[in-house]
Coordinates of C-alpha atoms in Angstrom, one line a residue:
M1 CA -14.4 11.2 22.9
E2 CA -18.0 12.1 23.5
G3 CA -20.3 11.7 26.5
P4 CA -20.9 8.2 27.9
L5 CA -18.6 6.7 25.3
Q6 CA -15.5 8.4 26.8
T7 CA -12.8 5.7 27.4
S8 CA -9.3 6.4 28.5
I9 CA -6.4 5.7 26.3
H10 CA -3.9 3.4 27.9
L11 CA -0.2 3.8 27.0
C12 CA 1.2 1.3 29.4
H13 CA 5.0 1.5 28.8
E14 CA 5.4 -1.8 30.6
N15 CA 3.9 -3.3 27.5
G16 CA 6.7 -1.9 25.4
Q17 CA 8.9 -4.8 26.5
W18 CA 6.4 -7.5 27.0
M19 CA 8.0 -10.1 24.7
S20 CA 11.3 -9.9 26.5
R21 CA 9.5 -10.5 29.8
L22 CA 7.7 -13.7 28.8
P23 CA 8.8 -16.7 30.9
E24 CA 11.5 -18.9 29.4
Q25 CA 9.2 -21.8 28.7
L26 CA 7.5 -19.7 26.0
W27 CA 10.7 -18.7 24.2
D28 CA 10.6 -21.9 22.1
V29 CA 6.9 -21.6 21.2
P30 CA 6.4 -20.4 17.6
L31 CA 5.0 -16.9 17.4
Y32 CA 2.0 -18.2 15.5
N33 CA 1.1 -20.1 18.7
L34 CA 1.3 -17.1 21.0
A35 CA -1.4 -14.4 21.4
L36 CA -0.2 -11.2 19.7
P37 CA -2.1 -7.8 19.8
G38 CA -2.5 -6.2 16.4
S39 CA -3.9 -2.9 15.0
H40 CA -6.3 -3.0 12.1
D41 CA -5.6 -0.4 9.4
T42 CA -2.6 0.8 11.4
M43 CA -1.9 4.0 9.6
T44 CA -5.3 5.8 9.6
Y45 CA -4.2 8.2 12.4
C46 CA -2.5 10.3 9.7
L47 CA -5.0 10.4 6.8
D48 CA -4.7 13.4 4.6
K49 CA -7.8 15.6 5.0
S50 CA -7.2 17.1 1.6
S51 CA -6.5 13.8 -0.1
A52 CA -8.4 12.6 -3.1
V53 CA -10.5 9.4 -2.6
S54 CA -8.3 6.4 -3.5
G55 CA -8.4 4.7 -6.8
N56 CA -9.9 1.4 -5.6
D57 CA -13.0 2.9 -4.0
S58 CA -16.4 3.0 -5.6
K59 CA -17.2 5.3 -8.4
L60 CA -20.3 6.5 -6.5
V61 CA -18.2 7.6 -3.5
K62 CA -15.7 9.4 -5.8
F63 CA -18.5 11.1 -7.7
L64 CA -20.3 12.3 -4.5
N65 CA -17.0 13.5 -3.0
K66 CA -16.3 15.4 -6.2
C67 CA -19.8 17.0 -6.3
M68 CA -20.2 17.7 -2.6
P69 CA -16.8 17.6 -1.0
C70 CA -17.8 19.8 2.0
I71 CA -20.3 17.2 3.0
V72 CA -18.9 13.9 1.8
H73 CA -15.2 14.3 2.8
P74 CA -15.8 14.8 6.5
I75 CA -18.1 11.7 6.5
I76 CA -15.3 9.7 4.8
M77 CA -12.8 10.8 7.4
K78 CA -15.1 9.9 10.3
W79 CA -15.6 6.4 8.9
S80 CA -12.1 5.8 7.7
T81 CA -10.1 6.6 10.8
T82 CA -9.5 3.4 12.8
Q83 CA -6.5 4.5 15.0
V84 CA -5.4 7.6 16.9
L85 CA -2.1 6.4 18.2
T86 CA 1.0 6.8 16.1
V87 CA 3.0 3.7 15.0
T88 CA 5.6 4.3 17.8
E89 CA 2.8 4.7 20.4
Q90 CA 1.1 1.5 19.2
L91 CA 4.4 -0.4 19.5
E92 CA 5.0 1.1 22.9
A93 CA 1.5 0.1 23.9
G94 CA 2.4 -3.5 23.0
V95 CA 1.0 -3.9 19.5
R96 CA 3.1 -6.4 17.5
Y97 CA 1.1 -6.8 14.3
L98 CA 0.9 -3.7 12.0
D99 CA -1.7 -3.7 9.1
F100 CA -0.1 -1.7 6.3
R101 CA -2.4 -1.0 3.3
I102 CA 0.0 0.4 0.7
A103 CA -0.9 2.4 -2.4
H104 CA 0.6 4.5 -5.1
K105 CA -1.4 7.7 -5.9
A106 CA -2.9 7.8 -9.3
N107 CA -1.1 10.2 -11.7
D108 CA 1.8 10.6 -9.3
P109 CA 5.0 10.6 -11.3
S110 CA 7.1 9.9 -8.2
V111 CA 7.8 6.4 -6.8
N112 CA 6.6 7.5 -3.3
L113 CA 4.2 5.1 -1.7
Y114 CA 1.6 5.9 0.9
F115 CA -0.9 4.1 3.2
V116 CA -4.5 4.2 2.3
H117 CA -8.0 3.7 3.7
M118 CA -10.5 5.5 1.4
V119 CA -8.0 8.4 1.3
Y120 CA -4.2 8.5 1.5
T121 CA -2.0 9.3 4.4
T122 CA 0.2 12.3 4.9
V123 CA 3.3 10.2 5.5
T124 CA 5.1 7.9 3.1
V125 CA 5.7 4.2 3.6
Q126 CA 9.5 4.7 3.7
D127 CA 9.2 7.2 6.6
I128 CA 7.2 4.8 8.7
L129 CA 9.5 1.9 8.0
W130 CA 12.4 4.0 9.4
E131 CA 10.2 4.9 12.4
V132 CA 9.6 1.2 13.1
L133 CA 13.4 0.6 12.8
R134 CA 14.2 3.3 15.3
W135 CA 11.8 1.8 17.8
L136 CA 13.2 -1.7 17.3
E137 CA 16.7 -0.5 17.9
T138 CA 15.7 0.6 21.4
H139 CA 13.8 -2.6 22.0
P140 CA 16.2 -5.3 20.8
Q141 CA 14.1 -8.3 22.1
E142 CA 10.8 -7.2 20.7
V143 CA 9.5 -8.7 17.4
V144 CA 7.1 -7.0 15.0
I145 CA 5.0 -8.4 12.2
L146 CA 4.5 -6.0 9.2
A147 CA 1.6 -7.1 7.0
C148 CA 2.0 -5.4 3.7
R149 CA -1.3 -5.5 1.9
N150 CA -3.7 -3.9 -0.6
F151 CA -1.0 -2.6 -3.1
D152 CA -3.4 -0.3 -4.9
G153 CA -1.7 1.0 -8.0
L154 CA 1.6 -0.7 -7.6
T155 CA 3.4 -1.8 -10.7
K156 CA 6.2 -4.5 -10.8
K157 CA 8.8 -1.7 -10.6
L158 CA 7.1 -0.2 -7.6
H159 CA 7.0 -3.6 -5.9
C160 CA 10.7 -3.9 -6.6
N161 CA 11.4 -0.5 -5.1
L162 CA 9.3 -1.3 -2.0
I163 CA 11.0 -4.6 -1.3
A164 CA 14.5 -3.0 -1.9
C165 CA 13.5 -0.3 0.6
I166 CA 12.4 -2.9 3.2
K167 CA 15.7 -4.8 2.8
E168 CA 17.8 -1.7 3.0
I169 CA 16.1 -0.4 6.2
F170 CA 15.8 -3.7 8.2
Q171 CA 18.7 -5.6 6.8
C172 CA 19.6 -8.5 9.2
K173 CA 16.6 -7.8 11.4
L174 CA 14.4 -9.4 8.7
C175 CA 13.5 -13.0 9.6
P176 CA 13.6 -15.3 6.5
R177 CA 10.6 -17.6 6.2
N178 CA 12.7 -20.7 6.5
V179 CA 13.4 -19.9 10.2
L180 CA 11.0 -21.3 12.8
P181 CA 9.9 -18.0 14.4
T182 CA 10.4 -18.6 18.1
L183 CA 11.6 -15.8 20.3
R184 CA 14.8 -17.8 21.2
A185 CA 15.7 -18.5 17.5
M186 CA 15.0 -14.8 16.5
W187 CA 17.0 -13.4 19.4
Q188 CA 20.0 -15.6 18.6
R189 CA 20.0 -14.5 15.0
G190 CA 19.2 -10.8 15.7
H191 CA 15.9 -11.0 13.8
Q192 CA 13.1 -8.6 14.8
V193 CA 10.9 -8.2 11.8
I194 CA 8.6 -10.6 9.9
V195 CA 7.3 -9.1 6.7
S196 CA 4.1 -10.6 5.3
Y197 CA 3.6 -9.7 1.7
E198 CA 0.3 -10.1 -0.1
E199 CA 1.8 -10.7 -3.5
D200 CA 2.7 -14.4 -4.2
V201 CA 5.1 -13.7 -7.1
E202 CA 7.2 -11.4 -5.0
V203 CA 7.2 -13.8 -2.0
E204 CA 8.6 -16.6 -4.2
E205 CA 11.5 -14.4 -5.4
H206 CA 12.5 -13.1 -1.9
C207 CA 13.3 -15.4 1.0
E208 CA 12.9 -12.4 3.4
L209 CA 9.2 -12.2 2.6
W210 CA 6.5 -14.3 4.3
P211 CA 3.2 -15.2 2.6
A212 CA 0.1 -13.2 3.1
I213 CA -1.4 -13.7 6.6
P214 CA -5.0 -14.7 6.6
Y215 CA -7.3 -12.1 8.2
W216 CA -10.7 -13.2 9.6
W217 CA -12.8 -10.2 8.6
G218 CA -16.4 -10.4 9.7
N219 CA -17.7 -7.4 7.7
K220 CA -20.3 -6.9 10.4
T221 CA -22.0 -3.9 11.9
A222 CA -23.2 -5.6 15.1
T223 CA -20.9 -7.0 17.8
R224 CA -22.9 -10.2 18.3
A225 CA -22.8 -11.0 14.6
L226 CA -19.1 -10.4 14.6
I227 CA -18.5 -12.8 17.5
Q228 CA -20.7 -15.4 15.9
Y229 CA -18.6 -15.1 12.7
L230 CA -15.3 -15.5 14.7
E231 CA -16.6 -18.5 16.6
R232 CA -17.7 -20.1 13.3
M233 CA -14.2 -19.5 11.9
K234 CA -12.7 -21.1 14.9
R235 CA -14.8 -24.2 14.5
M236 CA -13.6 -24.6 11.0
G237 CA -10.0 -24.7 12.3
R238 CA -7.2 -22.2 12.5
P239 CA -4.5 -22.0 9.8
E240 CA -1.2 -23.7 10.5
Q241 CA 0.8 -20.6 10.8
F242 CA 0.1 -16.9 11.4
F243 CA -3.5 -15.6 11.2
V244 CA -5.5 -12.7 12.4
A245 CA -8.9 -12.7 14.1
G246 CA -10.2 -9.2 13.4
I247 CA -12.4 -7.8 16.1
N248 CA -13.1 -4.7 14.1
L249 CA -16.7 -3.8 13.1
T250 CA -17.3 -2.5 9.6
E251 CA -19.8 0.1 8.6
N252 CA -21.9 0.0 5.4
L253 CA -23.9 2.7 3.6
R254 CA -27.1 1.7 5.4
Y255 CA -25.5 1.9 8.8
I256 CA -24.0 5.4 8.0
L257 CA -27.3 6.7 6.9
M258 CA -29.0 5.4 10.0
H259 CA -26.3 7.0 12.2
P260 CA -25.8 10.5 10.6
F261 CA -23.9 11.7 13.7
G262 CA -22.0 8.5 14.2
S263 CA -18.4 7.6 13.5
L264 CA -16.2 4.5 13.5
K265 CA -14.9 5.5 16.9
K266 CA -18.4 5.6 18.4
M267 CA -19.2 2.3 16.8
T268 CA -16.0 0.7 18.2
L269 CA -16.3 2.0 21.7
Q270 CA -19.8 0.7 22.0
S271 CA -18.6 -2.8 21.1
L272 CA -15.6 -2.9 23.5
P273 CA -17.3 -4.4 26.6
C274 CA -18.7 -7.4 24.7
L275 CA -15.5 -7.9 22.8
K276 CA -13.4 -7.7 26.0
I277 CA -15.4 -10.7 27.3
W278 CA -14.8 -12.7 24.1
I279 CA -11.0 -11.9 24.1
K280 CA -10.6 -13.1 27.7
Q281 CA -12.2 -16.4 26.8
Q282 CA -9.7 -17.2 24.1
Y283 CA -6.7 -19.5 24.2
P284 CA -3.5 -19.3 22.1
G285 CA -1.8 -22.4 20.8
P286 CA -1.8 -24.9 17.9
K287 CA -5.2 -26.5 18.5
Q288 CA -8.2 -26.1 16.1
E289 CA -10.0 -23.4 18.1
C290 CA -6.9 -21.5 19.3
I291 CA -6.2 -17.9 18.3
N292 CA -3.0 -16.1 17.3
I293 CA -3.1 -12.4 16.4
I294 CA -6.1 -10.4 17.5
A295 CA -6.4 -7.1 15.7
G296 CA -8.7 -4.2 16.6
D297 CA -9.5 -0.6 16.0
F298 CA -8.5 2.2 18.4
V299 CA -6.1 -0.1 20.2
G300 CA -5.3 2.4 22.9
N301 CA -8.8 2.3 24.3
G302 CA -9.8 0.0 27.1
D303 CA -7.6 -2.9 28.0
F304 CA -7.4 -4.5 24.6
V305 CA -3.7 -4.9 24.3
K306 CA -3.2 -6.0 27.9
D307 CA -6.0 -8.6 27.6
V308 CA -4.5 -10.1 24.5
I309 CA -1.0 -10.3 26.0
E310 CA -2.3 -11.9 29.2
L311 CA -3.8 -14.8 27.1
N312 CA -0.3 -16.2 27.0
T313 CA -0.5 -17.1 30.7
K314 CA -2.8 -19.9 29.6
I315 CA -0.2 -21.6 27.5
N316 CA 1.1 -24.8 29.0
P317 CA 4.0 -26.0 26.7
P318 CA 5.2 -29.6 26.7
L319 CA 7.9 -30.4 29.3
H320 CA 10.7 -30.5 26.6
C321 CA 10.1 -26.8 26.0
Q322 CA 10.7 -25.9 29.6
S323 CA 14.2 -25.1 30.8
K324 CA 15.6 -25.8 34.2
G325 CA 14.0 -23.6 36.8
A326 CA 11.4 -22.3 34.3
G327 CA 8.6 -23.2 36.6
T328 CA 9.5 -20.3 38.9
N329 CA 8.9 -17.8 36.1
S330 CA 5.7 -15.9 35.7
I331 CA 4.4 -13.3 33.2
S332 CA 4.4 -9.8 34.6
F333 CA 3.4 -7.1 32.3
L334 CA 2.1 -4.4 34.5
A335 CA 3.7 -2.5 37.3

């Protein structure tokens, strides 16, 4: 990271077990009423530098990349990379919502699926699902939400293959959508994974899949405009179940042309101080202006994950949710 924008990457291993350390009075609070840290475009740390531009991007971008690859491709990489931590590192840092943009490469005869953000990743979806499982097996009281989205180029057959793969890998760890997703209920049943699937037909056919999780995407280049958008969404009222407040800024062509030496990383790091203030002002819970998942870019920078987790100290559940002696418990995330 460059010059005055240098910010340390925090891999606080205490956060790897933060759900299991919540006080008992929060074990019966639905996960959609807790504050959960998430990563936006989780898989961009492993974008393929030699990849073709994805099929759902603009014809202009694909044309320019074909004509001037030495110039355009590095620019695409700078503005497509939103994370530098691996999936395992993100989970260990405390992230519990993973944003999976899934795609099938055009003209690829295989059934392999990749992640995508302008370009494709070097790793397959199947490999990453196994990586998530390995982490969960060593963290049996942590719960992860996998938001499967985008589905660029997926046919019905490929959807079937993907869902079969999800079921094969996670098996009884998958939480069916008819279960009230509290920590206590999930621990008792051995569930650790909630899969949100952005394809209604498939959700209806499989009880292990949850509906698409709404994502509040501001599509803003300025931090103040993004915060104004999020506050406007809060005034309109939160969804009843899971939803994401995205604190990620979004570049456009005009912004890129005005910042020829910029990158999404620089853009994000400049916004962190203001966004930190906004995050610390939030409250999780069921009320209209409460938040649930907060997802950001470059989640290892600053105190983003810690700040989101600590919002749970503000929750004051009804007395019937508290167990005997619960009042002596406290949330302790850091050494």
